[in-house]
PDB file of C-alpha atoms in Angstrom:
ATOM      1  CA  MET A   1     143.893 -93.062  73.246  1.00 82.00           C
ATOM      2  CA  GLU A   2     144.960 -91.910  69.786  1.00 92.00           C
ATOM      3  CA  THR A   3     148.340 -92.795  68.310  1.00 95.00           C
ATOM      4  CA  ALA A   4     149.344 -89.121  68.306  1.00 96.00           C
ATOM      5  CA  GLU A   5     148.755 -88.996  72.067  1.00 97.00           C
ATOM      6  CA  PHE A   6     151.011 -92.000  72.601  1.00 98.00           C
ATOM      7  CA  LEU A   7     153.717 -90.321  70.536  1.00 98.00           C
ATOM      8  CA  GLN A   8     153.469 -87.155  72.614  1.00 98.00           C
ATOM      9  CA  THR A   9     153.694 -89.252  75.774  1.00 98.00           C
ATOM     10  CA  LEU A  10     156.752 -91.090  74.476  1.00 98.00           C
ATOM     11  CA  ASP A  11     158.457 -87.791  73.679  1.00 98.00           C
ATOM     12  CA  ARG A  12     157.724 -86.303  77.109  1.00 98.00           C
ATOM     13  CA  GLU A  13     158.536 -89.408  79.141  1.00 98.00           C
ATOM     14  CA  GLY A  14     161.936 -89.891  77.501  1.00 98.00           C
ATOM     15  CA  ARG A  15     162.901 -86.326  78.281  1.00 98.00           C
ATOM     16  CA  LEU A  16     161.817 -86.786  81.889  1.00 98.00           C
ATOM     17  CA  LEU A  17     163.749 -90.050  82.126  1.00 98.00           C
ATOM     18  CA  ALA A  18     166.959 -88.414  80.925  1.00 98.00           C
ATOM     19  CA  ALA A  19     166.548 -85.475  83.300  1.00 98.00           C
ATOM     20  CA  ALA A  20     165.923 -87.719  86.311  1.00 98.00           C
ATOM     21  CA  ALA A  21     168.856 -89.980  85.420  1.00 98.00           C
ATOM     22  CA  ALA A  22     171.200 -87.013  85.055  1.00 98.00           C
ATOM     23  CA  GLU A  23     170.110 -85.684  88.433  1.00 98.00           C
ATOM     24  CA  ALA A  24     170.400 -89.072  90.160  1.00 98.00           C
ATOM     25  CA  GLY A  25     173.830 -89.882  88.696  1.00 98.00           C
ATOM     26  CA  PRO A  26     175.004 -93.161  87.113  1.00 97.00           C
ATOM     27  CA  ASP A  27     175.900 -94.833  90.430  1.00 98.00           C
ATOM     28  CA  ALA A  28     172.470 -94.343  92.014  1.00 98.00           C
ATOM     29  CA  LYS A  29     170.590 -97.501  92.886  1.00 98.00           C
ATOM     30  CA  VAL A  30     167.241 -98.064  91.179  1.00 98.00           C
ATOM     31  CA  PRO A  31     164.962 -99.194  94.026  1.00 98.00           C
ATOM     32  CA  THR A  32     162.261-100.475  91.663  1.00 98.00           C
ATOM     33  CA  CYS A  33     164.834-102.691  89.884  1.00 97.00           C
ATOM     34  CA  PRO A  34     167.176-103.641  92.758  1.00 96.00           C
ATOM     35  CA  GLU A  35     169.802-105.256  90.534  1.00 96.00           C
ATOM     36  CA  TRP A  36     170.277-102.040  88.541  1.00 98.00           C
ATOM     37  CA  GLN A  37     172.070 -98.758  88.898  1.00 98.00           C
ATOM     38  CA  VAL A  38     171.028 -95.769  86.792  1.00 98.00           C
ATOM     39  CA  ARG A  39     173.698 -96.575  84.194  1.00 98.00           C
ATOM     40  CA  ASP A  40     172.046 -99.986  83.649  1.00 98.00           C
ATOM     41  CA  LEU A  41     168.667 -98.344  83.248  1.00 98.00           C
ATOM     42  CA  LEU A  42     169.989 -95.920  80.631  1.00 98.00           C
ATOM     43  CA  ARG A  43     171.845 -98.614  78.707  1.00 98.00           C
ATOM     44  CA  HIS A  44     168.820-100.913  78.657  1.00 98.00           C
ATOM     45  CA  THR A  45     166.253 -98.289  77.689  1.00 98.00           C
ATOM     46  CA  GLY A  46     168.482 -96.648  75.089  1.00 98.00           C
ATOM     47  CA  ALA A  47     169.193-100.034  73.492  1.00 98.00           C
ATOM     48  CA  VAL A  48     165.469-100.832  73.419  1.00 98.00           C
ATOM     49  CA  HIS A  49     164.754 -97.476  71.753  1.00 98.00           C
ATOM     50  CA  ARG A  50     167.304 -98.170  69.009  1.00 98.00           C
ATOM     51  CA  TRP A  51     166.070-101.760  68.596  1.00 98.00           C
ATOM     52  CA  ALA A  52     162.464-100.588  68.195  1.00 98.00           C
ATOM     53  CA  ALA A  53     163.404 -97.780  65.819  1.00 98.00           C
ATOM     54  CA  ALA A  54     165.247-100.203  63.545  1.00 98.00           C
ATOM     55  CA  PHE A  55     162.168-102.384  63.012  1.00 98.00           C
ATOM     56  CA  VAL A  56     160.228 -99.386  61.749  1.00 98.00           C
ATOM     57  CA  ALA A  57     163.040 -97.630  59.856  1.00 98.00           C
ATOM     58  CA  ASP A  58     164.322-100.739  58.095  1.00 97.00           C
ATOM     59  CA  GLY A  59     161.052-102.671  57.766  1.00 97.00           C
ATOM     60  CA  HIS A  60     162.353-105.787  59.528  1.00 97.00           C
ATOM     61  CA  THR A  61     159.610-108.438  59.461  1.00 97.00           C
ATOM     62  CA  THR A  62     161.340-110.992  61.680  1.00 97.00           C
ATOM     63  CA  PRO A  63     162.698-110.742  65.235  1.00 97.00           C
ATOM     64  CA  ARG A  64     166.134-109.200  65.788  1.00 96.00           C
ATOM     65  CA  PRO A  65     168.290-109.349  68.944  1.00 96.00           C
ATOM     66  CA  LEU A  66     168.648-106.320  71.169  1.00 96.00           C
ATOM     67  CA  GLY A  67     171.867-104.498  70.352  1.00 94.00           C
ATOM     68  CA  GLU A  68     174.628-103.780  72.831  1.00 92.00           C
ATOM     69  CA  ALA A  69     174.844-100.388  74.490  1.00 94.00           C
ATOM     70  CA  PRO A  70     178.193 -98.594  74.161  1.00 94.00           C
ATOM     71  CA  GLY A  71     180.640 -98.537  77.058  1.00 93.00           C
ATOM     72  CA  LEU A  72     179.821 -94.966  78.012  1.00 97.00           C
ATOM     73  CA  ASP A  73     179.160 -93.584  81.470  1.00 98.00           C
ATOM     74  CA  GLY A  74     178.254 -90.381  83.251  1.00 97.00           C
ATOM     75  CA  ALA A  75     177.164 -87.409  81.149  1.00 98.00           C
ATOM     76  CA  GLU A  76     178.203 -89.149  77.919  1.00 98.00           C
ATOM     77  CA  LEU A  77     175.826 -92.021  78.698  1.00 98.00           C
ATOM     78  CA  VAL A  78     172.963 -89.611  79.395  1.00 98.00           C
ATOM     79  CA  ASP A  79     173.659 -87.896  76.071  1.00 98.00           C
ATOM     80  CA  TRP A  80     173.686 -91.275  74.301  1.00 98.00           C
ATOM     81  CA  TYR A  81     170.321 -92.076  75.864  1.00 98.00           C
ATOM     82  CA  ARG A  82     168.933 -88.717  74.722  1.00 98.00           C
ATOM     83  CA  ASP A  83     170.177 -89.431  71.191  1.00 98.00           C
ATOM     84  CA  SER A  84     168.577 -92.897  71.298  1.00 98.00           C
ATOM     85  CA  HIS A  85     165.277 -91.461  72.433  1.00 98.00           C
ATOM     86  CA  ARG A  86     165.369 -88.720  69.799  1.00 98.00           C
ATOM     87  CA  LEU A  87     166.158 -91.281  67.084  1.00 98.00           C
ATOM     88  CA  LEU A  88     163.133 -93.325  68.143  1.00 98.00           C
ATOM     89  CA  VAL A  89     160.746 -90.371  68.299  1.00 98.00           C
ATOM     90  CA  ASP A  90     161.932 -88.998  64.939  1.00 98.00           C
ATOM     91  CA  THR A  91     161.680 -92.440  63.304  1.00 98.00           C
ATOM     92  CA  LEU A  92     158.146 -93.014  64.554  1.00 98.00           C
ATOM     93  CA  THR A  93     157.081 -89.478  63.643  1.00 98.00           C
ATOM     94  CA  THR A  94     158.258 -89.671  60.031  1.00 98.00           C
ATOM     95  CA  ALA A  95     157.463 -93.324  59.253  1.00 98.00           C
ATOM     96  CA  PRO A  96     154.683 -94.021  56.724  1.00 97.00           C
ATOM     97  CA  SER A  97     151.477 -95.126  58.411  1.00 96.00           C
ATOM     98  CA  ASP A  98     151.394 -98.347  56.370  1.00 96.00           C
ATOM     99  CA  VAL A  99     154.932 -99.476  57.213  1.00 97.00           C
ATOM    100  CA  GLU A 100     155.204-103.258  57.560  1.00 97.00           C
ATOM    101  CA  CYS A 101     157.441-104.647  60.305  1.00 97.00           C
ATOM    102  CA  TRP A 102     157.580-107.201  63.093  1.00 97.00           C
ATOM    103  CA  THR A 103     155.546-106.837  66.279  1.00 97.00           C
ATOM    104  CA  PHE A 104     155.405-109.180  69.255  1.00 96.00           C
ATOM    105  CA  LEU A 105     152.124-108.972  71.168  1.00 94.00           C
ATOM    106  CA  PRO A 106     148.852-110.755  70.284  1.00 85.00           C
ATOM    107  CA  ALA A 107     146.806-107.546  70.577  1.00 71.00           C
ATOM    108  CA  SER A 108     149.226-105.449  68.550  1.00 72.00           C
ATOM    109  CA  GLY A 109     146.963-102.565  67.585  1.00 81.00           C
ATOM    110  CA  PRO A 110     145.648-101.258  64.271  1.00 91.00           C
ATOM    111  CA  SER A 111     149.053-101.221  62.547  1.00 96.00           C
ATOM    112  CA  PRO A 112     152.719-102.056  63.210  1.00 97.00           C
ATOM    113  CA  LEU A 113     153.513 -98.358  63.531  1.00 97.00           C
ATOM    114  CA  ALA A 114     150.735 -97.827  66.085  1.00 97.00           C
ATOM    115  CA  PHE A 115     151.992-100.890  67.983  1.00 97.00           C
ATOM    116  CA  TRP A 116     155.540 -99.555  68.316  1.00 98.00           C
ATOM    117  CA  ILE A 117     154.434 -96.057  69.299  1.00 98.00           C
ATOM    118  CA  ARG A 118     152.145 -97.431  72.009  1.00 98.00           C
ATOM    119  CA  ARG A 119     154.652-100.028  73.225  1.00 98.00           C
ATOM    120  CA  GLN A 120     157.514 -97.569  73.474  1.00 98.00           C
ATOM    121  CA  ALA A 121     155.313 -95.017  75.244  1.00 98.00           C
ATOM    122  CA  HIS A 122     154.658 -97.558  77.983  1.00 98.00           C
ATOM    123  CA  GLU A 123     158.230 -98.863  78.011  1.00 98.00           C
ATOM    124  CA  THR A 124     159.528 -95.352  78.522  1.00 98.00           C
ATOM    125  CA  THR A 125     156.951 -94.407  81.137  1.00 98.00           C
ATOM    126  CA  VAL A 126     157.742 -97.400  83.343  1.00 98.00           C
ATOM    127  CA  HIS A 127     161.473 -96.747  83.092  1.00 98.00           C
ATOM    128  CA  ARG A 128     160.977 -93.011  83.651  1.00 98.00           C
ATOM    129  CA  TYR A 129     159.335 -93.997  86.919  1.00 98.00           C
ATOM    130  CA  ASP A 130     162.417 -96.122  87.675  1.00 98.00           C
ATOM    131  CA  ALA A 131     164.696 -93.153  87.014  1.00 98.00           C
ATOM    132  CA  GLU A 132     162.649 -90.871  89.227  1.00 98.00           C
ATOM    133  CA  ALA A 133     162.644 -93.513  91.967  1.00 98.00           C
ATOM    134  CA  ALA A 134     166.454 -93.505  91.786  1.00 98.00           C
ATOM    135  CA  ARG A 135     166.527 -89.717  91.936  1.00 98.00           C
ATOM    136  CA  GLY A 136     164.052 -89.556  94.824  1.00 98.00           C
ATOM    137  CA  GLY A 137     161.289 -87.069  95.391  1.00 97.00           C
ATOM    138  CA  THR A 138     157.826 -86.937  93.885  1.00 97.00           C
ATOM    139  CA  ALA A 139     157.264 -88.963  90.714  1.00 98.00           C
ATOM    140  CA  THR A 140     155.579 -87.450  87.676  1.00 98.00           C
ATOM    141  CA  PRO A 141     151.866 -88.409  87.608  1.00 98.00           C
ATOM    142  CA  ILE A 142     150.529 -90.877  85.034  1.00 98.00           C
ATOM    143  CA  ALA A 143     147.174 -90.011  83.461  1.00 98.00           C
ATOM    144  CA  PRO A 144     144.367 -92.493  84.286  1.00 98.00           C
ATOM    145  CA  ASP A 145     143.467 -93.216  80.646  1.00 98.00           C
ATOM    146  CA  PHE A 146     147.096 -93.916  79.737  1.00 98.00           C
ATOM    147  CA  ALA A 147     147.568 -96.100  82.818  1.00 98.00           C
ATOM    148  CA  ALA A 148     144.409 -98.060  81.993  1.00 98.00           C
ATOM    149  CA  ASP A 149     145.700 -98.642  78.475  1.00 97.00           C
ATOM    150  CA  GLY A 150     148.964 -99.915  79.931  1.00 98.00           C
ATOM    151  CA  ILE A 151     147.091-102.330  82.182  1.00 98.00           C
ATOM    152  CA  ASP A 152     145.229-103.580  79.123  1.00 97.00           C
ATOM    153  CA  GLU A 153     148.462-104.039  77.157  1.00 97.00           C
ATOM    154  CA  LEU A 154     150.033-105.950  80.012  1.00 97.00           C
ATOM    155  CA  LEU A 155     147.084-108.242  80.727  1.00 97.00           C
ATOM    156  CA  ARG A 156     145.801-108.883  77.213  1.00 97.00           C
ATOM    157  CA  GLY A 157     149.135-108.556  75.416  1.00 96.00           C
ATOM    158  CA  PHE A 158     152.165-109.612  77.436  1.00 96.00           C
ATOM    159  CA  HIS A 159     150.398-112.199  79.579  1.00 97.00           C
ATOM    160  CA  ALA A 160     148.515-113.734  76.670  1.00 96.00           C
ATOM    161  CA  ARG A 161     151.862-115.011  75.376  1.00 96.00           C
ATOM    162  CA  SER A 162     153.094-118.538  76.008  1.00 95.00           C
ATOM    163  CA  ARG A 163     156.024-117.240  78.069  1.00 95.00           C
ATOM    164  CA  SER A 164     153.756-115.856  80.821  1.00 97.00           C
ATOM    165  CA  ARG A 165     154.508-117.670  84.073  1.00 97.00           C
ATOM    166  CA  VAL A 166     151.287-116.627  85.800  1.00 97.00           C
ATOM    167  CA  ARG A 167     149.735-120.102  85.973  1.00 97.00           C
ATOM    168  CA  SER A 168     147.584-122.064  88.396  1.00 97.00           C
ATOM    169  CA  GLU A 169     147.143-125.813  88.768  1.00 96.00           C
ATOM    170  CA  ALA A 170     143.482-125.246  89.664  1.00 97.00           C
ATOM    171  CA  PRO A 171     141.368-122.777  87.649  1.00 97.00           C
ATOM    172  CA  ARG A 172     141.245-119.353  89.326  1.00 97.00           C
ATOM    173  CA  ALA A 173     139.752-115.988  88.476  1.00 98.00           C
ATOM    174  CA  LEU A 174     141.259-112.590  89.257  1.00 98.00           C
ATOM    175  CA  ARG A 175     139.589-109.223  88.793  1.00 98.00           C
ATOM    176  CA  VAL A 176     141.496-105.991  88.162  1.00 98.00           C
ATOM    177  CA  ARG A 177     139.573-102.732  88.531  1.00 98.00           C
ATOM    178  CA  ALA A 178     140.826 -99.183  87.958  1.00 98.00           C
ATOM    179  CA  LEU A 179     138.544 -96.903  89.937  1.00 97.00           C
ATOM    180  CA  ASP A 180     139.212 -93.631  88.093  1.00 97.00           C
ATOM    181  CA  ALA A 181     139.394 -94.621  84.420  1.00 97.00           C
ATOM    182  CA  GLY A 182     135.788 -95.189  83.408  1.00 96.00           C
ATOM    183  CA  ALA A 183     133.280 -97.984  83.713  1.00 95.00           C
ATOM    184  CA  ASP A 184     135.108-100.206  81.223  1.00 96.00           C
ATOM    185  CA  ALA A 185     138.405-100.161  83.151  1.00 98.00           C
ATOM    186  CA  VAL A 186     137.850-103.616  84.614  1.00 98.00           C
ATOM    187  CA  TRP A 187     139.450-106.901  83.591  1.00 98.00           C
ATOM    188  CA  THR A 188     138.737-110.552  84.397  1.00 98.00           C
ATOM    189  CA  VAL A 189     141.821-112.764  84.295  1.00 98.00           C
ATOM    190  CA  ARG A 190     141.301-116.536  84.063  1.00 98.00           C
ATOM    191  CA  LEU A 191     144.244-118.538  85.387  1.00 98.00           C
ATOM    192  CA  THR A 192     144.915-122.191  84.521  1.00 98.00           C
ATOM    193  CA  THR A 193     147.967-124.243  83.606  1.00 98.00           C
ATOM    194  CA  GLU A 194     147.901-122.416  80.246  1.00 97.00           C
ATOM    195  CA  PRO A 195     148.671-118.719  79.636  1.00 96.00           C
ATOM    196  CA  PRO A 196     146.161-116.384  81.302  1.00 97.00           C
ATOM    197  CA  VAL A 197     143.053-115.450  79.332  1.00 97.00           C
ATOM    198  CA  THR A 198     141.885-111.890  80.020  1.00 97.00           C
ATOM    199  CA  VAL A 199     138.762-110.050  78.925  1.00 97.00           C
ATOM    200  CA  ARG A 200     138.148-106.359  79.498  1.00 97.00           C
ATOM    201  CA  ALA A 201     134.854-106.838  81.314  1.00 98.00           C
ATOM    202  CA  GLU A 202     133.438-108.013  84.619  1.00 97.00           C
ATOM    203  CA  VAL A 203     132.583-111.596  83.739  1.00 96.00           C
ATOM    204  CA  GLY A 204     131.492-114.127  86.353  1.00 96.00           C
ATOM    205  CA  ALA A 205     132.768-114.433  89.887  1.00 96.00           C
ATOM    206  CA  ALA A 206     136.357-113.710  90.882  1.00 98.00           C
ATOM    207  CA  GLU A 207     138.252-115.071  93.888  1.00 97.00           C
ATOM    208  CA  ALA A 208     140.220-111.864  94.342  1.00 98.00           C
ATOM    209  CA  GLU A 209     140.106-108.292  93.132  1.00 98.00           C
ATOM    210  CA  LEU A 210     142.968-105.844  92.745  1.00 98.00           C
ATOM    211  CA  SER A 211     141.645-102.305  92.724  1.00 98.00           C
ATOM    212  CA  GLY A 212     142.710 -98.700  93.051  1.00 98.00           C
ATOM    213  CA  PRO A 213     143.559 -95.660  90.946  1.00 98.00           C
ATOM    214  CA  ALA A 214     144.716 -96.629  87.447  1.00 98.00           C
ATOM    215  CA  GLU A 215     148.178 -95.140  87.965  1.00 98.00           C
ATOM    216  CA  HIS A 216     148.787 -97.178  91.113  1.00 98.00           C
ATOM    217  CA  LEU A 217     147.486-100.390  89.537  1.00 98.00           C
ATOM    218  CA  TYR A 218     149.633 -99.846  86.449  1.00 98.00           C
ATOM    219  CA  LEU A 219     152.775 -99.539  88.554  1.00 98.00           C
ATOM    220  CA  ALA A 220     151.741-102.425  90.804  1.00 98.00           C
ATOM    221  CA  LEU A 221     151.081-104.800  87.906  1.00 98.00           C
ATOM    222  CA  TRP A 222     154.513-103.912  86.517  1.00 97.00           C
ATOM    223  CA  ASN A 223     155.878-104.737  90.005  1.00 96.00           C
ATOM    224  CA  ARG A 224     156.990-101.171  90.668  1.00 97.00           C
ATOM    225  CA  ALA A 225     154.687-100.507  93.640  1.00 96.00           C
ATOM    226  CA  PRO A 226     152.376-102.354  96.048  1.00 95.00           C
ATOM    227  CA  VAL A 227     148.841-103.192  94.933  1.00 95.00           C
ATOM    228  CA  PRO A 228     146.592-100.424  96.305  1.00 96.00           C
ATOM    229  CA  SER A 229     143.817-102.747  97.506  1.00 97.00           C
ATOM    230  CA  VAL A 230     143.308-106.514  97.507  1.00 98.00           C
ATOM    231  CA  THR A 231     140.002-108.110  98.414  1.00 98.00           C
ATOM    232  CA  GLY A 232     139.301-111.819  98.517  1.00 98.00           C
ATOM    233  CA  ASP A 233     142.069-114.398  98.244  1.00 97.00           C
ATOM    234  CA  HIS A 234     145.356-112.543  98.778  1.00 96.00           C
ATOM    235  CA  SER A 235     147.325-115.528  97.450  1.00 96.00           C
ATOM    236  CA  LEU A 236     146.395-114.447  93.923  1.00 96.00           C
ATOM    237  CA  ALA A 237     148.053-111.083  94.493  1.00 95.00           C
ATOM    238  CA  THR A 238     151.116-112.942  95.777  1.00 96.00           C
ATOM    239  CA  LEU A 239     151.091-115.195  92.699  1.00 96.00           C
ATOM    240  CA  TRP A 240     151.045-112.143  90.457  1.00 95.00           C
ATOM    241  CA  ARG A 241     153.928-110.490  92.304  1.00 94.00           C
ATOM    242  CA  GLU A 242     156.069-113.632  92.235  1.00 96.00           C
ATOM    243  CA  ALA A 243     155.357-114.895  88.707  1.00 97.00           C
ATOM    244  CA  SER A 244     154.496-111.925  86.500  1.00 96.00           C
ATOM    245  CA  GLY A 245     157.932-110.496  85.777  1.00 92.00           C
ATOM    246  CA  ILE A 246     158.464-109.764  82.066  1.00 86.00           C
TER     247      ILE A 246
END
């Protein structure tokens, strides 16, 4: 996907998140994040938007802590979230393409700006799904190519970091296959006592395979939904569910 497409997705998904949160109300439980109510979801996502925007706007080249959300609630909190989202989108839209700033994933994309646009598009999409789960009803679909990109970011970005807890005492191999996102939408994940090593290819034998439509796999790997299909050793799917939280 092109950076402009990620930016359009970020813009749309933030608007959908705010609308779903307003409809659900601040007290609604978020079933995909059981410890949260909608107010927690808005405070977290709005703070992340402002945190990300500051790296790009101010050219910070070292990590910065996530800021505190204000003590707002109800409609005022929804409005604050909308302002946070708009600040992020406007910052990313107007930033120079060669801006230098901190990023935090090994596969961070062609530039820091492209990294933050892509990362915030996925951040917002996952939390939009959370907001719609709290509201109830049918969730907004996620395009297969975008979902496949999110799977790639999760497997080859987040879980390539030293903090990944998806480990195995004995070497194991897990395959992930999105059935509707093209022939290259398959990943081989090697598990050891070190951080997982993932390649976007079908390499060697695997003891288990997680498969299904890209949208369903994307949500499952982010622990928002069950894995559509597991073949082989189901304990690897259990390991993912129990250890992969970010």
